XYZ file of C-alpha atoms in Angstrom:
494
model
C -24.049 35.282 -3.961
C -21.464 35.828 -1.250
C -18.501 37.646 -2.707
C -16.649 38.480 0.475
C -12.891 38.694 0.063
C -12.523 35.493 2.030
C -14.941 33.684 -0.373
C -12.952 34.924 -3.372
C -9.850 33.406 -1.783
C -11.499 30.051 -1.078
C -12.537 29.833 -4.745
C -9.023 30.675 -5.884
C -7.460 28.051 -3.613
C -10.017 25.474 -4.753
C -8.795 26.054 -8.314
C -5.180 25.687 -7.207
C -6.048 22.452 -5.430
C -7.517 21.012 -8.642
C -4.407 21.875 -10.623
C -2.282 20.311 -7.849
C -4.457 17.210 -8.171
C -3.580 16.927 -11.863
C 0.143 17.555 -11.418
C 0.281 15.085 -8.530
C -1.292 12.269 -10.589
C 0.855 13.166 -13.619
C 3.912 13.058 -11.336
C 2.848 9.662 -9.960
C 2.445 8.361 -13.524
C 5.898 9.690 -14.433
C 7.437 7.679 -11.582
C 5.491 4.448 -12.127
C 3.984 3.917 -15.581
C 5.370 6.366 -18.088
C 7.560 5.110 -20.959
C 11.042 6.688 -20.875
C 10.591 8.645 -24.120
C 7.724 10.593 -22.570
C 9.932 12.182 -19.926
C 10.857 15.489 -21.582
C 7.272 16.223 -22.686
C 5.891 15.345 -19.259
C 8.512 17.541 -17.584
C 7.422 20.443 -19.767
C 3.736 19.814 -19.046
C 4.370 19.750 -15.280
C 6.451 22.920 -15.513
C 3.532 24.564 -17.376
C 1.154 23.681 -14.534
C 3.684 25.023 -11.984
C 3.776 28.332 -13.864
C -0.031 28.464 -14.152
C -0.466 27.831 -10.404
C 2.176 30.464 -9.692
C 0.328 32.997 -11.861
C -3.012 32.324 -10.155
C -1.531 32.514 -6.667
C 0.561 35.680 -7.214
C -2.206 37.641 -8.980
C -2.461 41.192 -7.530
C -6.088 40.515 -6.582
C -4.996 37.710 -4.218
C -2.824 40.135 -2.222
C -5.770 42.605 -2.011
C -8.206 39.892 -0.912
C -5.772 38.667 1.777
C -5.433 42.157 3.223
C -9.184 42.779 3.132
C -10.166 39.333 4.441
C -8.083 39.968 7.574
C -10.682 42.640 8.490
C -13.666 40.306 7.965
C -15.562 38.415 10.662
C -14.102 34.907 10.383
C -14.452 31.911 12.679
C -11.472 29.966 14.080
C -11.144 27.589 11.143
C -11.467 30.393 8.600
C -8.807 32.404 10.422
C -6.484 29.397 10.371
C -7.234 28.949 6.659
C -6.455 32.628 6.019
C -3.156 32.229 7.906
C -2.224 29.264 5.677
C -3.382 31.084 2.505
C -1.185 34.041 3.433
C 1.727 31.700 3.951
C 1.207 30.075 0.526
C 0.919 33.488 -1.130
C 4.053 34.883 0.535
C 6.036 31.782 -0.415
C 5.007 32.133 -4.065
C 5.151 35.897 -4.407
C 8.904 36.105 -3.747
C 9.721 33.903 -6.756
C 9.764 35.099 -10.377
C 7.834 32.918 -12.825
C 10.961 32.147 -14.850
C 12.670 30.637 -11.791
C 9.637 28.468 -10.988
C 9.667 27.092 -14.534
C 13.456 26.640 -14.732
C 13.546 24.812 -11.404
C 10.690 22.472 -12.380
C 12.409 21.609 -15.689
C 15.868 21.151 -14.139
C 14.341 18.925 -11.429
C 12.507 16.699 -13.942
C 15.682 16.397 -16.017
C 17.908 15.564 -13.047
C 15.451 13.037 -11.553
C 14.871 11.233 -14.833
C 18.602 10.920 -15.625
C 19.308 9.842 -11.995
C 17.252 6.689 -12.550
C 19.884 5.320 -14.965
C 22.917 7.219 -13.572
C 22.544 5.779 -10.070
C 22.713 2.095 -11.118
C 25.660 3.028 -13.360
C 27.474 4.740 -10.456
C 27.806 7.773 -12.769
C 28.584 10.611 -10.385
C 30.054 12.766 -13.137
C 26.870 12.658 -15.213
C 24.656 13.134 -12.180
C 26.644 16.016 -10.695
C 26.377 18.000 -13.935
C 22.561 17.983 -13.611
C 22.679 18.456 -9.836
C 24.788 21.607 -10.223
C 21.979 23.231 -12.194
C 19.408 22.213 -9.555
C 21.643 23.538 -6.764
C 22.233 26.830 -8.627
C 18.481 27.387 -8.986
C 17.775 26.242 -5.403
C 20.344 28.745 -4.099
C 18.651 31.492 -6.116
C 15.329 30.495 -4.636
C 16.795 30.298 -1.123
C 18.357 33.777 -1.388
C 15.071 35.342 -2.514
C 13.143 33.603 0.268
C 15.778 34.495 2.852
C 15.710 38.178 1.887
C 11.916 38.207 2.285
C 11.961 36.367 5.627
C 15.129 37.884 7.078
C 16.830 34.550 7.725
C 19.622 32.357 6.314
C 19.078 30.784 2.871
C 18.847 27.280 4.324
C 16.319 28.309 6.996
C 14.161 29.792 4.228
C 13.972 26.367 2.500
C 13.566 24.455 5.772
C 10.499 26.586 6.524
C 8.782 25.268 3.359
C 8.707 21.746 4.815
C 8.676 22.467 8.526
C 7.075 25.847 9.320
C 8.848 27.753 12.103
C 11.772 25.301 12.259
C 15.284 26.749 12.001
C 18.783 25.289 11.757
C 19.489 26.748 15.218
C 16.588 24.776 16.731
C 17.598 21.666 14.790
C 21.169 21.961 16.008
C 19.929 21.862 19.620
C 17.723 18.813 19.009
C 20.414 17.024 16.992
C 23.181 17.877 19.489
C 21.074 16.128 22.106
C 20.770 13.047 19.856
C 24.503 13.089 19.145
C 25.234 13.106 22.883
C 23.652 9.668 23.458
C 22.851 7.967 20.152
C 26.345 6.774 19.071
C 26.867 5.096 22.457
C 23.419 3.508 22.354
C 24.067 2.275 18.810
C 27.371 0.651 19.872
C 25.712 -1.010 22.879
C 22.914 -2.440 20.738
C 25.304 -3.742 18.073
C 27.435 -5.369 20.781
C 24.400 -6.917 22.467
C 22.962 -8.253 19.181
C 26.310 -9.714 18.077
C 25.917 -12.304 20.859
C 23.077 -14.091 19.055
C 22.924 -16.052 15.828
C 19.951 -15.233 13.633
C 18.606 -17.371 10.799
C 18.040 -15.459 7.578
C 14.826 -16.043 5.640
C 15.587 -18.172 2.550
C 14.227 -16.912 -0.790
C 13.449 -16.429 -3.513
C 10.350 -14.478 -2.501
C 8.214 -14.041 -5.654
C 7.124 -10.456 -6.275
C 3.451 -11.411 -6.638
C 3.429 -12.997 -3.176
C 5.269 -10.035 -1.692
C 2.664 -7.778 -3.246
C -0.159 -9.871 -1.718
C 1.517 -9.637 1.682
C 1.794 -5.834 1.300
C -1.870 -5.556 0.346
C -2.813 -7.684 3.386
C -0.803 -5.343 5.633
C -2.478 -2.297 4.039
C -5.924 -3.778 4.703
C -4.983 -4.592 8.299
C -3.804 -0.999 8.736
C -7.070 0.423 7.424
C -6.044 1.703 3.982
C -9.106 2.609 1.898
C -8.721 0.870 -1.480
C -11.694 2.783 -2.928
C -9.530 5.877 -2.547
C -6.040 4.697 -3.451
C -3.747 1.989 -4.841
C -0.325 0.326 -4.576
C 2.252 0.336 -7.405
C 5.997 -0.049 -8.086
C 8.581 2.747 -8.437
C 12.345 3.228 -8.231
C 11.966 4.909 -4.826
C 8.980 4.221 -2.531
C 6.663 7.225 -2.097
C 3.151 8.336 -1.241
C 1.509 10.727 -3.717
C -1.838 11.633 -5.199
C -4.533 13.493 -3.291
C -6.662 12.673 -0.203
C -9.457 11.387 -2.462
C -7.025 9.177 -4.425
C -3.819 8.288 -2.573
C -1.107 6.513 -4.596
C 1.593 4.621 -2.739
C 4.516 2.714 -4.188
C 7.221 0.300 -3.110
C 10.021 -1.622 -4.832
C 10.590 -5.375 -4.705
C 13.652 -7.597 -4.482
C 12.998 -11.337 -4.861
C 15.963 -12.102 -2.578
C 14.841 -9.826 0.234
C 11.545 -10.336 1.999
C 10.998 -7.401 4.261
C 12.191 -4.115 2.787
C 9.263 -3.948 0.325
C 6.786 -4.904 3.045
C 7.973 -2.275 5.483
C 8.187 0.226 2.651
C 4.464 -0.424 2.180
C 3.748 -0.128 5.929
C 5.678 3.181 6.003
C 3.811 4.620 3.003
C 0.488 3.368 4.424
C 1.133 5.628 7.445
C 1.436 8.603 5.081
C -1.644 7.441 3.184
C -3.882 7.032 6.265
C -3.034 10.606 7.268
C -3.952 11.861 3.775
C -7.141 9.771 3.627
C -8.275 11.146 7.005
C -7.586 14.837 6.457
C -10.685 16.966 7.188
C -13.044 16.432 4.201
C -15.277 19.418 4.976
C -12.358 21.799 4.301
C -10.825 19.854 1.409
C -9.382 22.047 -1.322
C -8.337 24.680 1.207
C -4.856 25.039 2.735
C -6.236 24.434 6.239
C -7.152 20.869 5.152
C -3.587 20.004 4.140
C -1.166 17.930 6.224
C 0.439 20.110 8.857
C 4.090 19.679 7.873
C 6.551 17.148 6.491
C 7.782 16.144 9.942
C 4.192 15.512 11.076
C 3.717 13.498 7.859
C 6.860 11.495 8.616
C 5.699 11.021 12.202
C 2.674 9.187 10.825
C 4.663 6.891 8.523
C 7.200 6.151 11.287
C 4.382 5.627 13.785
C 3.099 2.888 11.451
C 6.433 1.454 10.383
C 8.541 1.645 13.548
C 6.408 2.259 16.636
C 3.640 -0.124 15.538
C 5.015 -2.210 12.643
C 8.275 -3.325 14.251
C 6.700 -3.914 17.658
C 6.718 -7.471 18.992
C 2.910 -7.600 19.130
C 2.471 -6.492 15.491
C 5.226 -8.823 14.185
C 3.589 -11.802 15.948
C 0.338 -10.810 14.292
C 2.021 -10.572 10.873
C 3.929 -13.865 11.023
C 1.041 -16.224 10.045
C 0.466 -14.169 6.856
C 4.216 -14.486 6.045
C 4.164 -18.271 6.592
C 0.967 -18.519 4.555
C 2.725 -16.896 1.556
C 6.253 -18.299 1.859
C 5.917 -21.553 3.759
C 7.387 -22.817 7.012
C 11.127 -22.311 7.474
C 13.456 -21.971 10.496
C 13.716 -18.188 10.030
C 9.973 -17.948 10.701
C 10.043 -19.118 14.263
C 8.380 -16.540 16.519
C 11.559 -15.510 18.287
C 13.773 -15.423 15.194
C 11.246 -13.492 13.105
C 10.930 -10.745 15.732
C 14.692 -10.558 16.268
C 15.275 -10.454 12.484
C 12.918 -7.488 12.200
C 14.517 -5.678 15.112
C 18.090 -6.039 13.886
C 20.361 -3.059 14.184
C 22.935 -3.195 11.428
C 24.581 0.066 10.382
C 24.535 0.107 6.579
C 25.033 2.439 3.657
C 21.393 2.847 2.558
C 19.090 5.240 4.385
C 15.750 3.708 3.317
C 16.872 0.278 4.563
C 18.311 1.594 7.832
C 17.091 0.431 11.237
C 15.612 3.048 13.538
C 18.695 3.288 15.766
C 21.153 4.151 13.004
C 18.630 6.085 10.846
C 19.197 9.487 12.491
C 22.888 9.276 11.506
C 21.821 9.171 7.845
C 19.594 12.201 8.331
C 22.019 14.352 10.294
C 24.739 13.662 7.705
C 22.447 14.862 4.861
C 21.236 17.844 6.873
C 24.760 19.052 7.543
C 25.757 18.666 3.878
C 22.666 20.318 2.376
C 22.767 23.209 4.843
C 26.387 23.956 3.883
C 25.525 23.509 0.193
C 22.578 25.944 0.177
C 24.368 28.474 2.396
C 27.212 28.469 -0.155
C 29.864 27.022 2.173
C 30.553 24.009 -0.056
C 29.917 23.043 -3.692
C 28.498 19.959 -5.420
C 32.017 18.609 -6.093
C 32.700 18.549 -2.325
C 29.765 16.214 -1.572
C 31.353 12.758 -2.122
C 34.335 13.362 0.192
C 32.179 14.934 2.882
C 29.700 12.082 2.611
C 32.432 9.513 3.117
C 33.943 11.416 6.046
C 30.584 11.647 7.857
C 29.679 7.979 7.130
C 33.061 6.942 8.560
C 32.493 9.114 11.620
C 28.919 7.980 12.345
C 28.772 4.373 11.141
C 32.367 3.369 10.413
C 31.563 2.744 6.740
C 33.325 3.981 3.620
C 31.662 5.227 0.435
C 34.836 6.119 -1.492
C 34.056 5.626 -5.187
C 30.672 4.094 -4.309
C 28.357 6.935 -5.318
C 25.417 4.617 -5.977
C 25.198 3.654 -2.300
C 26.553 6.991 -1.103
C 25.579 10.471 -2.185
C 23.498 9.361 -5.199
C 21.086 7.081 -3.310
C 18.271 9.571 -2.588
C 15.738 11.187 -4.885
C 15.234 14.341 -2.774
C 18.051 16.523 -4.073
C 17.293 15.698 -7.724
C 14.353 18.095 -7.774
C 15.707 20.609 -5.260
C 14.051 19.174 -2.124
C 16.653 20.812 0.157
C 15.364 21.182 3.721
C 13.307 17.986 3.595
C 15.691 15.497 5.236
C 15.423 16.780 8.832
C 11.699 15.885 8.682
C 12.608 12.199 8.975
C 14.337 12.425 12.333
C 11.944 15.060 13.660
C 9.223 12.632 12.562
C 10.821 9.760 14.497
C 10.883 11.923 17.618
C 7.273 13.046 17.138
C 6.213 9.422 16.497
C 7.776 8.175 19.748
C 6.189 11.043 21.702
C 2.770 10.405 20.101
C 2.948 6.636 20.697
C 3.802 7.256 24.350
C 0.793 9.602 24.650
C -1.480 7.067 22.924
C -0.285 4.288 25.238
C -0.977 6.518 28.259
C -4.475 7.286 26.950
C -5.179 3.663 25.958
C -4.000 1.381 28.808
C -4.955 -1.818 26.883
C -3.145 -0.767 23.695
C -0.509 -3.538 23.621
C -3.113 -6.262 24.174
C -5.300 -4.763 21.420
C -2.355 -4.695 18.959
C -1.602 -8.364 19.770
C -5.255 -9.137 18.945
C -4.976 -7.224 15.651
C -7.430 -4.574 16.841
C -6.046 -1.157 15.914
C -9.358 0.702 15.984
C -8.780 2.582 19.252
C -5.242 3.539 18.179
C -6.375 4.863 14.797
C -9.268 6.718 16.415
C -6.773 8.352 18.813
C -4.649 9.465 15.819
C -7.747 10.723 14.016
C -8.854 12.765 17.009
C -5.422 14.161 17.860
C -3.648 14.566 14.492
C -5.506 13.604 11.331
C -8.748 15.606 11.651
C -6.952 18.877 12.363
C -5.116 19.234 9.050
C -3.250 22.536 9.254
C -5.661 24.200 11.655
C -3.021 24.538 14.379
C 0.684 25.292 14.309
C 2.918 22.225 14.652
C 3.924 23.233 18.167
C 0.292 23.604 19.279
C -0.778 20.344 17.566
C 1.910 18.327 19.359
C 1.398 20.029 22.687
C -2.334 19.366 22.645
C -1.810 15.730 21.555
C 0.983 14.876 24.015
C 0.843 17.545 26.715
C 4.358 18.831 26.019
C 6.648 20.354 23.415
C 8.766 18.168 21.118
C 11.747 16.585 22.886
C 13.864 13.486 22.387
C 13.080 11.840 25.741
C 10.478 9.426 24.356
C 12.551 8.519 21.320
C 15.455 7.624 23.628
C 13.137 5.673 25.981
C 11.647 3.789 23.052
C 15.017 2.791 21.539
C 16.391 1.775 24.933
C 13.320 -0.299 25.806
C 13.126 -2.080 22.452
C 16.838 -2.721 21.864
C 18.546 -2.842 25.267
């Protein structure tokens, strides 16, 4: 029996993966099926698993095996796996068990209460819970920052986007800020010239669900290894062998649920195509949150909102909801490519979306670095919404600073992934189009096989084998930049 140090580590990480599997499915159940009275007990059970995983990962033997395995004769994949194992260990080892448990409990409490506090516009109730989450997140950030020698916020950012820093983000976002507001104004002015016909509802939930399932099938989702459900906030969870995606329905609104499904299907296809031979090891995990978001935005925006895909989708819409003036070819495409600055991030078009992300990034960075407090959030939110989109959120917490789920469980550092993902998606789609000259014709025919094979070859099959920078450079031939995102927005909207 091989008992090399590296083998000991792979066994340990396989155990951790199985516990993650259980907590992921229990978390999915909590968001979709669980009766309200089960919340406290489920929160405690999930916290228990968090502590157990933390104990396994921070065992003294793991540190010894990591040191010794570095001297062993490992191939490329094993070396990449060891690099990722070391990263996981270092991230866990800096945190005391009590903090892991406290943060898990505070997050469950805050998220569960948020579900009723948000519809009630109850900022006071919400902020009391959020203050506890922020306090614990700051403690975590300080410990991580001390270990890494960086700012508290950078330490949390690194959890979602390895090697990314606020300084690098500021450069990328400053570039966006230099041209995006002007582009947004031009698009809004151009689109105000035309009269669009709104689809007339109601749109029964069951038919919307059927339409979503049809889109998932078209996009290659494997229903033997996943399912679609309803939750308060759309998400993709589960494990590569059993991917759970959710959306939310509104009988008066046809397309937000559908494109929520298309978005989450992008996440799901990435998970379902991660390298199976390494499954259970860190090297088989998705590379980063921004790469994950690049896949969902590739599906939702680059592909899903393209003229060719929308034309392909339209017969399925008419089949479910009948013929009406809104479903003329031209109107349907224009309706789906509308740019209308609004209050809600998840419903935002791709031109105004980065404004929502940069606003959150600037607030959460200041919050974690201790420059502002929870009570400062509503006024800052309003000020930044006014500046970016000319919209006020005074007194409207529900559609302002209470709209997202991310901060409820301490997911600070996650938001930048969305706009990084949009930039990666545009760069990847440009590279795919260059590699596949007939791509647009194939999409119009409903044949996505070459496109998905390109993604599998260039992104999906690699898991975390390469750093994000190397992954993108080998897929597109250059480092991340905003050129293709700008080209894409200009071509589609102007």
